[in-house]
mmCIF file of C-alpha atoms in Angstrom:
data_model
loop_
_atom_site.group_PDB
_atom_site.id
_atom_site.type_symbol
_atom_site.label_atom_id
_atom_site.label_comp_id
_atom_site.label_asym_id
_atom_site.label_seq_id
_atom_site.Cartn_x
_atom_site.Cartn_y
_atom_site.Cartn_z
ATOM 1 C CA UNK A 9 0.000 0.000 0.000
ATOM 2 C CA UNK A 10 2.819 2.346 0.830
ATOM 3 C CA UNK A 11 4.461 1.685 -2.533
ATOM 4 C CA UNK A 12 1.149 2.295 -4.346
ATOM 5 C CA UNK A 13 0.553 5.527 -2.464
ATOM 6 C CA UNK A 14 4.093 6.741 -3.194
ATOM 7 C CA UNK A 15 3.715 5.944 -6.891
ATOM 8 C CA UNK A 16 0.416 7.845 -7.025
ATOM 9 C CA UNK A 17 1.963 10.896 -5.321
ATOM 10 C CA UNK A 18 4.929 10.914 -7.712
ATOM 11 C CA UNK A 19 2.539 10.778 -10.676
ATOM 12 C CA UNK A 20 0.533 13.767 -9.459
ATOM 13 C CA UNK A 21 3.693 15.833 -8.937
ATOM 14 C CA UNK A 22 4.949 14.989 -12.436
ATOM 15 C CA UNK A 23 1.634 15.982 -14.025
ATOM 16 C CA UNK A 24 1.528 19.319 -12.175
ATOM 17 C CA UNK A 25 5.087 20.114 -13.196
ATOM 18 C CA UNK A 26 4.355 19.360 -16.844
ATOM 19 C CA UNK A 27 1.257 21.535 -16.798
ATOM 20 C CA UNK A 28 3.128 24.483 -15.266
ATOM 21 C CA UNK A 29 5.960 24.260 -17.838
ATOM 22 C CA UNK A 30 3.712 24.532 -20.867
ATOM 23 C CA UNK A 31 2.239 28.032 -21.622
ATOM 24 C CA UNK A 32 -0.924 28.199 -23.709
ATOM 25 C CA UNK A 33 -0.646 29.828 -27.162
ATOM 26 C CA UNK A 34 -1.952 33.420 -27.305
ATOM 27 C CA UNK A 35 -3.215 35.291 -30.313
ATOM 28 C CA UNK A 36 -1.543 38.674 -30.945
ATOM 29 C CA UNK A 37 -4.890 40.295 -30.320
ATOM 30 C CA UNK A 38 -4.834 38.885 -26.769
ATOM 31 C CA UNK A 39 -1.837 41.152 -25.871
ATOM 32 C CA UNK A 40 -2.638 43.897 -23.377
ATOM 33 C CA UNK A 41 -3.648 47.204 -24.878
ATOM 34 C CA UNK A 42 -0.918 48.961 -22.889
ATOM 35 C CA UNK A 43 1.786 47.116 -24.886
ATOM 36 C CA UNK A 44 0.432 48.493 -28.161
ATOM 37 C CA UNK A 45 0.190 51.994 -26.741
ATOM 38 C CA UNK A 46 3.709 51.941 -25.396
ATOM 39 C CA UNK A 47 5.117 51.055 -28.834
ATOM 40 C CA UNK A 48 3.557 54.131 -30.529
ATOM 41 C CA UNK A 49 5.631 57.304 -30.764
ATOM 42 C CA UNK A 50 4.076 60.020 -28.631
ATOM 43 C CA UNK A 51 2.911 63.190 -30.345
ATOM 44 C CA UNK A 52 5.313 66.012 -29.567
ATOM 45 C CA UNK A 53 4.046 69.474 -28.711
ATOM 46 C CA UNK A 54 5.167 72.178 -31.210
ATOM 47 C CA UNK A 55 8.080 74.189 -29.876
ATOM 48 C CA UNK A 56 8.573 77.944 -29.960
ATOM 49 C CA UNK A 57 10.653 79.461 -32.742
ATOM 50 C CA UNK A 58 12.267 82.906 -32.673
ATOM 51 C CA UNK A 59 13.313 84.676 -35.884
ATOM 52 C CA UNK A 60 15.405 87.850 -36.035
ATOM 53 C CA UNK A 61 16.004 89.608 -39.370
ATOM 54 C CA UNK A 62 17.074 92.799 -41.088
ATOM 55 C CA UNK A 63 15.626 93.962 -44.402
ATOM 56 C CA UNK A 64 16.003 96.453 -47.204
ATOM 57 C CA UNK A 65 14.136 97.246 -50.388
ATOM 58 C CA UNK A 66 11.945 99.714 -52.239
ATOM 59 C CA UNK A 67 8.831 101.641 -51.290
ATOM 60 C CA UNK A 68 6.044 102.984 -53.460
ATOM 61 C CA UNK A 69 4.252 105.878 -51.748
ATOM 62 C CA UNK A 70 0.928 107.514 -52.548
ATOM 63 C CA UNK A 71 -0.416 110.580 -50.762
ATOM 64 C CA UNK A 72 -4.042 111.539 -51.331
ATOM 65 C CA UNK A 73 -5.363 114.703 -49.783
ATOM 66 C CA UNK A 74 -6.844 118.177 -49.908
ATOM 67 C CA UNK A 75 -5.303 121.641 -49.695
ATOM 68 C CA UNK A 76 -7.252 124.768 -48.705
ATOM 69 C CA UNK A 77 -6.044 128.382 -48.522
ATOM 70 C CA UNK A 78 -7.892 131.055 -46.537
ATOM 71 C CA UNK A 79 -7.287 134.812 -46.162
ATOM 72 C CA UNK A 80 -8.998 136.186 -43.079
ATOM 73 C CA UNK A 81 -12.594 134.918 -43.257
ATOM 74 C CA UNK A 82 -12.452 134.300 -47.006
ATOM 75 C CA UNK A 83 -11.979 130.554 -47.552
ATOM 76 C CA UNK A 84 -10.784 129.415 -50.951
ATOM 77 C CA UNK A 85 -11.835 126.269 -52.809
ATOM 78 C CA UNK A 86 -10.456 122.872 -51.881
ATOM 79 C CA UNK A 87 -7.800 121.474 -54.217
ATOM 80 C CA UNK A 88 -7.572 117.685 -54.283
ATOM 81 C CA UNK A 89 -4.051 116.322 -54.662
ATOM 82 C CA UNK A 90 -2.498 112.956 -55.461
ATOM 83 C CA UNK A 91 1.249 112.459 -55.185
ATOM 84 C CA UNK A 92 3.368 109.442 -56.165
ATOM 85 C CA UNK A 93 6.979 108.668 -55.321
ATOM 86 C CA UNK A 94 9.416 105.745 -55.238
ATOM 87 C CA UNK A 95 11.778 105.657 -52.286
ATOM 88 C CA UNK A 96 14.130 103.393 -50.316
ATOM 89 C CA UNK A 97 13.195 101.494 -47.161
ATOM 90 C CA UNK A 98 15.116 99.470 -44.597
ATOM 91 C CA UNK A 99 14.670 98.161 -41.060
ATOM 92 C CA UNK A 100 14.539 95.099 -38.789
ATOM 93 C CA UNK A 101 12.010 92.728 -37.270
ATOM 94 C CA UNK A 102 11.292 89.960 -34.773
ATOM 95 C CA UNK A 103 8.914 87.016 -35.318
ATOM 96 C CA UNK A 104 7.837 84.457 -32.696
ATOM 97 C CA UNK A 105 6.185 81.277 -34.054
ATOM 98 C CA UNK A 106 4.588 78.238 -32.421
ATOM 99 C CA UNK A 107 3.228 75.657 -34.822
ATOM 100 C CA UNK A 108 1.847 77.637 -37.750
ATOM 101 C CA UNK A 109 0.771 80.772 -35.890
ATOM 102 C CA UNK A 110 2.880 83.624 -34.615
ATOM 103 C CA UNK A 111 3.345 87.323 -33.914
ATOM 104 C CA UNK A 112 5.682 89.682 -35.739
ATOM 105 C CA UNK A 113 6.990 93.152 -34.852
ATOM 106 C CA UNK A 114 8.584 95.239 -37.632
ATOM 107 C CA UNK A 115 10.291 98.626 -37.829
ATOM 108 C CA UNK A 116 10.491 100.277 -41.255
ATOM 109 C CA UNK A 117 12.497 103.390 -42.041
ATOM 110 C CA UNK A 118 11.165 104.930 -45.252
ATOM 111 C CA UNK A 119 12.884 107.755 -47.126
ATOM 112 C CA UNK A 120 10.028 110.071 -48.009
ATOM 113 C CA UNK A 121 9.349 113.579 -49.221
ATOM 114 C CA UNK A 122 5.868 112.885 -50.543
ATOM 115 C CA UNK A 123 4.058 113.168 -47.197
ATOM 116 C CA UNK A 124 5.101 116.792 -46.544
ATOM 117 C CA UNK A 125 2.638 119.700 -46.889
ATOM 118 C CA UNK A 126 5.040 121.299 -49.385
ATOM 119 C CA UNK A 127 4.812 118.193 -51.588
ATOM 120 C CA UNK A 128 1.030 118.467 -51.547
ATOM 121 C CA UNK A 129 1.238 122.161 -52.469
ATOM 122 C CA UNK A 130 3.369 121.274 -55.494
ATOM 123 C CA UNK A 131 0.458 119.201 -56.830
ATOM 124 C CA UNK A 132 -1.836 122.235 -56.951
ATOM 125 C CA UNK A 133 -2.189 124.642 -59.922
ATOM 126 C CA UNK A 134 -1.311 127.652 -57.761
ATOM 127 C CA UNK A 135 1.189 130.060 -59.218
ATOM 128 C CA UNK A 136 4.731 129.275 -58.073
ATOM 129 C CA UNK A 137 3.719 126.152 -56.132
ATOM 130 C CA UNK A 138 5.880 123.870 -58.290
ATOM 131 C CA UNK A 139 8.945 125.822 -57.158
ATOM 132 C CA UNK A 140 8.499 125.111 -53.455
ATOM 133 C CA UNK A 141 11.627 123.333 -52.162
ATOM 134 C CA UNK A 142 11.574 119.776 -50.796
ATOM 135 C CA UNK A 143 14.269 118.496 -48.471
ATOM 136 C CA UNK A 144 15.284 114.905 -47.775
ATOM 137 C CA UNK A 145 13.322 113.301 -44.985
ATOM 138 C CA UNK A 146 12.470 109.893 -43.522
ATOM 139 C CA UNK A 147 9.434 108.442 -41.756
ATOM 140 C CA UNK A 148 9.311 105.644 -39.181
ATOM 141 C CA UNK A 149 6.704 102.894 -39.342
ATOM 142 C CA UNK A 150 6.214 100.464 -36.439
ATOM 143 C CA UNK A 151 3.865 97.526 -37.139
ATOM 144 C CA UNK A 152 2.545 94.450 -35.311
ATOM 145 C CA UNK A 153 1.181 91.503 -37.344
ATOM 146 C CA UNK A 154 -0.552 88.233 -36.581
ATOM 147 C CA UNK A 155 1.130 85.653 -38.865
ATOM 148 C CA UNK A 156 -0.085 82.360 -40.371
ATOM 149 C CA UNK A 157 2.540 80.150 -42.044
ATOM 150 C CA UNK A 158 2.000 77.384 -44.609
ATOM 151 C CA UNK A 159 4.855 74.822 -44.950
ATOM 152 C CA UNK A 160 6.080 74.015 -48.472
ATOM 153 C CA UNK A 161 8.704 71.611 -49.935
ATOM 154 C CA UNK A 162 8.868 69.331 -46.880
ATOM 155 C CA UNK A 163 9.244 72.264 -44.519
ATOM 156 C CA UNK A 164 12.250 73.826 -46.268
ATOM 157 C CA UNK A 165 10.103 76.752 -47.410
ATOM 158 C CA UNK A 166 7.148 78.543 -45.876
ATOM 159 C CA UNK A 167 4.558 80.874 -47.308
ATOM 160 C CA UNK A 168 3.013 83.396 -44.914
ATOM 161 C CA UNK A 169 -0.002 85.675 -44.692
ATOM 162 C CA UNK A 170 -0.167 88.384 -42.042
ATOM 163 C CA UNK A 171 -2.487 91.182 -40.957
ATOM 164 C CA UNK A 172 -2.351 93.874 -38.316
ATOM 165 C CA UNK A 173 -1.663 97.551 -37.813
ATOM 166 C CA UNK A 174 0.799 100.092 -36.582
ATOM 167 C CA UNK A 175 1.817 103.730 -36.376
ATOM 168 C CA UNK A 176 3.455 105.950 -39.004
ATOM 169 C CA UNK A 177 5.573 108.673 -37.410
ATOM 170 C CA UNK A 178 6.290 111.644 -39.672
ATOM 171 C CA UNK A 179 9.903 112.725 -39.337
ATOM 172 C CA UNK A 180 12.445 115.107 -40.798
ATOM 173 C CA UNK A 181 11.023 118.293 -42.306
ATOM 174 C CA UNK A 182 7.396 117.169 -42.460
ATOM 175 C CA UNK A 183 6.647 119.961 -39.960
ATOM 176 C CA UNK A 184 8.452 122.642 -41.942
ATOM 177 C CA UNK A 185 6.566 125.843 -42.731
ATOM 178 C CA UNK A 186 5.560 125.632 -46.379
ATOM 179 C CA UNK A 187 5.406 129.378 -47.003
ATOM 180 C CA UNK A 188 8.435 130.442 -44.976
ATOM 181 C CA UNK A 189 10.404 131.207 -48.146
ATOM 182 C CA UNK A 190 7.881 133.976 -48.839
ATOM 183 C CA UNK A 191 8.240 135.517 -45.384
ATOM 184 C CA UNK A 192 10.786 138.279 -46.293
ATOM 185 C CA UNK A 193 8.234 139.881 -48.592
ATOM 186 C CA UNK A 194 6.586 139.470 -51.993
ATOM 187 C CA UNK A 195 4.553 141.618 -54.328
ATOM 188 C CA UNK A 196 1.520 140.732 -56.416
ATOM 189 C CA UNK A 197 -0.860 142.536 -58.731
ATOM 190 C CA UNK A 198 -4.375 142.987 -57.353
ATOM 191 C CA UNK A 199 -7.513 144.822 -58.505
ATOM 192 C CA UNK A 200 -9.047 147.624 -56.411
ATOM 193 C CA UNK A 201 -11.929 149.767 -57.691
ATOM 194 C CA UNK A 202 -11.620 148.344 -61.185
ATOM 195 C CA UNK A 203 -7.925 149.220 -61.468
ATOM 196 C CA UNK A 204 -4.863 147.010 -61.092
ATOM 197 C CA UNK A 205 -2.345 147.918 -58.415
ATOM 198 C CA UNK A 206 0.835 146.375 -57.155
ATOM 199 C CA UNK A 207 0.399 145.058 -53.634
ATOM 200 C CA UNK A 208 3.369 144.559 -51.339
ATOM 201 C CA UNK A 209 2.821 141.570 -49.046
ATOM 202 C CA UNK A 210 4.879 141.026 -45.922
ATOM 203 C CA UNK A 211 4.377 137.774 -44.003
ATOM 204 C CA UNK A 212 5.337 137.487 -40.333
ATOM 205 C CA UNK A 213 4.683 135.370 -37.255
ATOM 206 C CA UNK A 214 4.365 131.989 -38.896
ATOM 207 C CA UNK A 215 2.848 129.166 -36.841
ATOM 208 C CA UNK A 216 2.529 125.460 -37.663
ATOM 209 C CA UNK A 217 0.367 122.743 -36.116
ATOM 210 C CA UNK A 218 0.200 119.148 -37.309
ATOM 211 C CA UNK A 219 -0.588 115.582 -36.317
ATOM 212 C CA UNK A 220 2.783 114.028 -35.492
ATOM 213 C CA UNK A 221 1.768 110.665 -36.925
ATOM 214 C CA UNK A 222 -1.159 108.490 -37.990
ATOM 215 C CA UNK A 223 -2.447 104.989 -37.283
ATOM 216 C CA UNK A 224 -2.207 102.484 -40.159
ATOM 217 C CA UNK A 225 -3.742 99.148 -41.100
ATOM 218 C CA UNK A 226 -1.632 96.654 -42.998
ATOM 219 C CA UNK A 227 -1.139 93.211 -44.488
ATOM 220 C CA UNK A 228 1.773 91.136 -45.705
ATOM 221 C CA UNK A 229 2.609 88.073 -47.758
ATOM 222 C CA UNK A 230 5.984 86.446 -48.304
ATOM 223 C CA UNK A 231 8.035 83.296 -48.843
ATOM 224 C CA UNK A 232 10.651 82.050 -46.364
ATOM 225 C CA UNK A 233 13.538 79.960 -47.758
ATOM 226 C CA UNK A 234 15.489 78.146 -45.039
ATOM 227 C CA UNK A 235 19.192 77.213 -45.047
ATOM 228 C CA UNK A 236 19.849 75.629 -41.671
ATOM 229 C CA UNK A 237 19.343 78.317 -39.071
ATOM 230 C CA UNK A 238 19.608 81.088 -41.660
ATOM 231 C CA UNK A 239 16.755 82.176 -43.930
ATOM 232 C CA UNK A 240 15.928 84.573 -46.753
ATOM 233 C CA UNK A 241 12.419 86.024 -47.027
ATOM 234 C CA UNK A 242 11.202 88.185 -49.926
ATOM 235 C CA UNK A 243 7.966 89.872 -48.863
ATOM 236 C CA UNK A 244 5.378 92.461 -49.893
ATOM 237 C CA UNK A 245 3.667 94.717 -47.331
ATOM 238 C CA UNK A 246 0.826 97.209 -47.763
ATOM 239 C CA UNK A 247 -0.181 99.912 -45.268
ATOM 240 C CA UNK A 248 -3.156 102.302 -45.420
ATOM 241 C CA UNK A 249 -3.050 105.299 -43.086
ATOM 242 C CA UNK A 250 -5.682 107.525 -41.543
ATOM 243 C CA UNK A 251 -5.844 111.209 -42.428
ATOM 244 C CA UNK A 252 -3.125 113.544 -41.176
ATOM 245 C CA UNK A 253 -3.988 117.239 -40.923
ATOM 246 C CA UNK A 254 -1.751 120.317 -40.783
ATOM 247 C CA UNK A 255 -2.470 124.002 -40.332
ATOM 248 C CA UNK A 256 -0.045 126.801 -41.140
ATOM 249 C CA UNK A 257 -0.957 130.381 -40.201
ATOM 250 C CA UNK A 258 0.812 133.618 -41.123
ATOM 251 C CA UNK A 259 0.200 137.218 -40.225
ATOM 252 C CA UNK A 260 0.134 139.366 -43.390
ATOM 253 C CA UNK A 261 0.619 143.089 -43.901
ATOM 254 C CA UNK A 262 -0.664 144.346 -47.252
ATOM 255 C CA UNK A 263 0.469 147.716 -48.601
ATOM 256 C CA UNK A 264 -0.683 149.379 -51.815
ATOM 257 C CA UNK A 265 1.871 152.121 -52.568
ATOM 258 C CA UNK A 266 -0.194 153.833 -55.274
ATOM 259 C CA UNK A 267 -3.125 154.552 -52.972
ATOM 260 C CA UNK A 268 -1.151 154.688 -49.737
ATOM 261 C CA UNK A 269 -3.388 152.047 -48.202
ATOM 262 C CA UNK A 270 -2.275 149.394 -45.712
ATOM 263 C CA UNK A 271 -4.044 146.731 -43.698
ATOM 264 C CA UNK A 272 -3.308 143.472 -41.852
ATOM 265 C CA UNK A 273 -4.875 140.051 -42.230
ATOM 266 C CA UNK A 274 -4.151 136.361 -41.698
ATOM 267 C CA UNK A 275 -3.233 133.722 -44.264
ATOM 268 C CA UNK A 276 -4.031 130.112 -43.345
ATOM 269 C CA UNK A 277 -3.003 126.964 -45.201
ATOM 270 C CA UNK A 278 -4.757 123.701 -44.304
ATOM 271 C CA UNK A 279 -3.777 120.269 -45.644
ATOM 272 C CA UNK A 280 -5.244 116.809 -45.137
ATOM 273 C CA UNK A 281 -3.198 113.822 -46.324
ATOM 274 C CA UNK A 282 -3.912 110.049 -46.302
ATOM 275 C CA UNK A 283 -0.735 107.970 -46.801
ATOM 276 C CA UNK A 284 -0.518 104.687 -48.721
ATOM 277 C CA UNK A 285 2.669 102.591 -48.514
ATOM 278 C CA UNK A 286 3.622 99.615 -50.714
ATOM 279 C CA UNK A 287 6.855 98.007 -49.494
ATOM 280 C CA UNK A 288 8.852 95.277 -51.225
ATOM 281 C CA UNK A 289 11.688 94.033 -49.017
ATOM 282 C CA UNK A 290 14.066 91.093 -48.746
ATOM 283 C CA UNK A 291 14.782 89.896 -45.207
ATOM 284 C CA UNK A 292 17.916 88.008 -44.176
ATOM 285 C CA UNK A 293 17.818 86.512 -40.711
ATOM 286 C CA UNK A 294 18.485 83.831 -38.110
ATOM 287 C CA UNK A 295 16.099 81.263 -36.618
ATOM 288 C CA UNK A 296 16.319 79.435 -33.300
ATOM 289 C CA UNK A 297 15.087 76.238 -35.009
ATOM 290 C CA UNK A 298 16.913 74.242 -37.669
#
């Protein structure tokens, strides 16, 4: 009996060991879901990119406005003016991008003589207006854009669209008195009582008031070509400005030698100008991302 019991016990132990050593076959679909998830590459969050660039190019400028001349309480007709000029522009900018969206800050320095009151006067048919002098000047434009980029050519190039606004600061001689060259004294022929007389005009005490700058709305499109951390970006920007007004006032003494008559009055020149800027620039810069 003892031998039979021992043989039975040994048989049970052998069977249990055999069962434990053999693992049942499992279908791939029976693998835990966590194993499949752990083998997938995790989606990376887009990183920030900083771009710094300088630029230079050409500017097409249009000034649309009105000019009005008044003597005392007598207000003359309004002359509409349109001026065109091609100038140089240069500056620098900073763009911060995350994913496809970003913000850009730009400073443009634009050589300009077309936004001066004297330039507007030269567009009028008034006698001698075309001889008014213009001096070299430059305006500063600071803009802020929201930017949307579109990757091209496997990310090696990017097309962008941008929109925003800014401020155009009139610089140089844009506040210069237009009629100051006439201040020492001029003479003109005038009619009094049906007869023509020479009138001596002396202008004194000139005063000038003007809006220093105007707000602008703008848009931009361009193409960024990347070369490692460096990039080149040809771009086209358009800015439309609000109206800028100026007022120039002069005291006038009129003397008619033939009739020994003399009286004083005030000459006032008012201008309203709306700037339009079309800028084509090429940026060269550095990016924090390869």
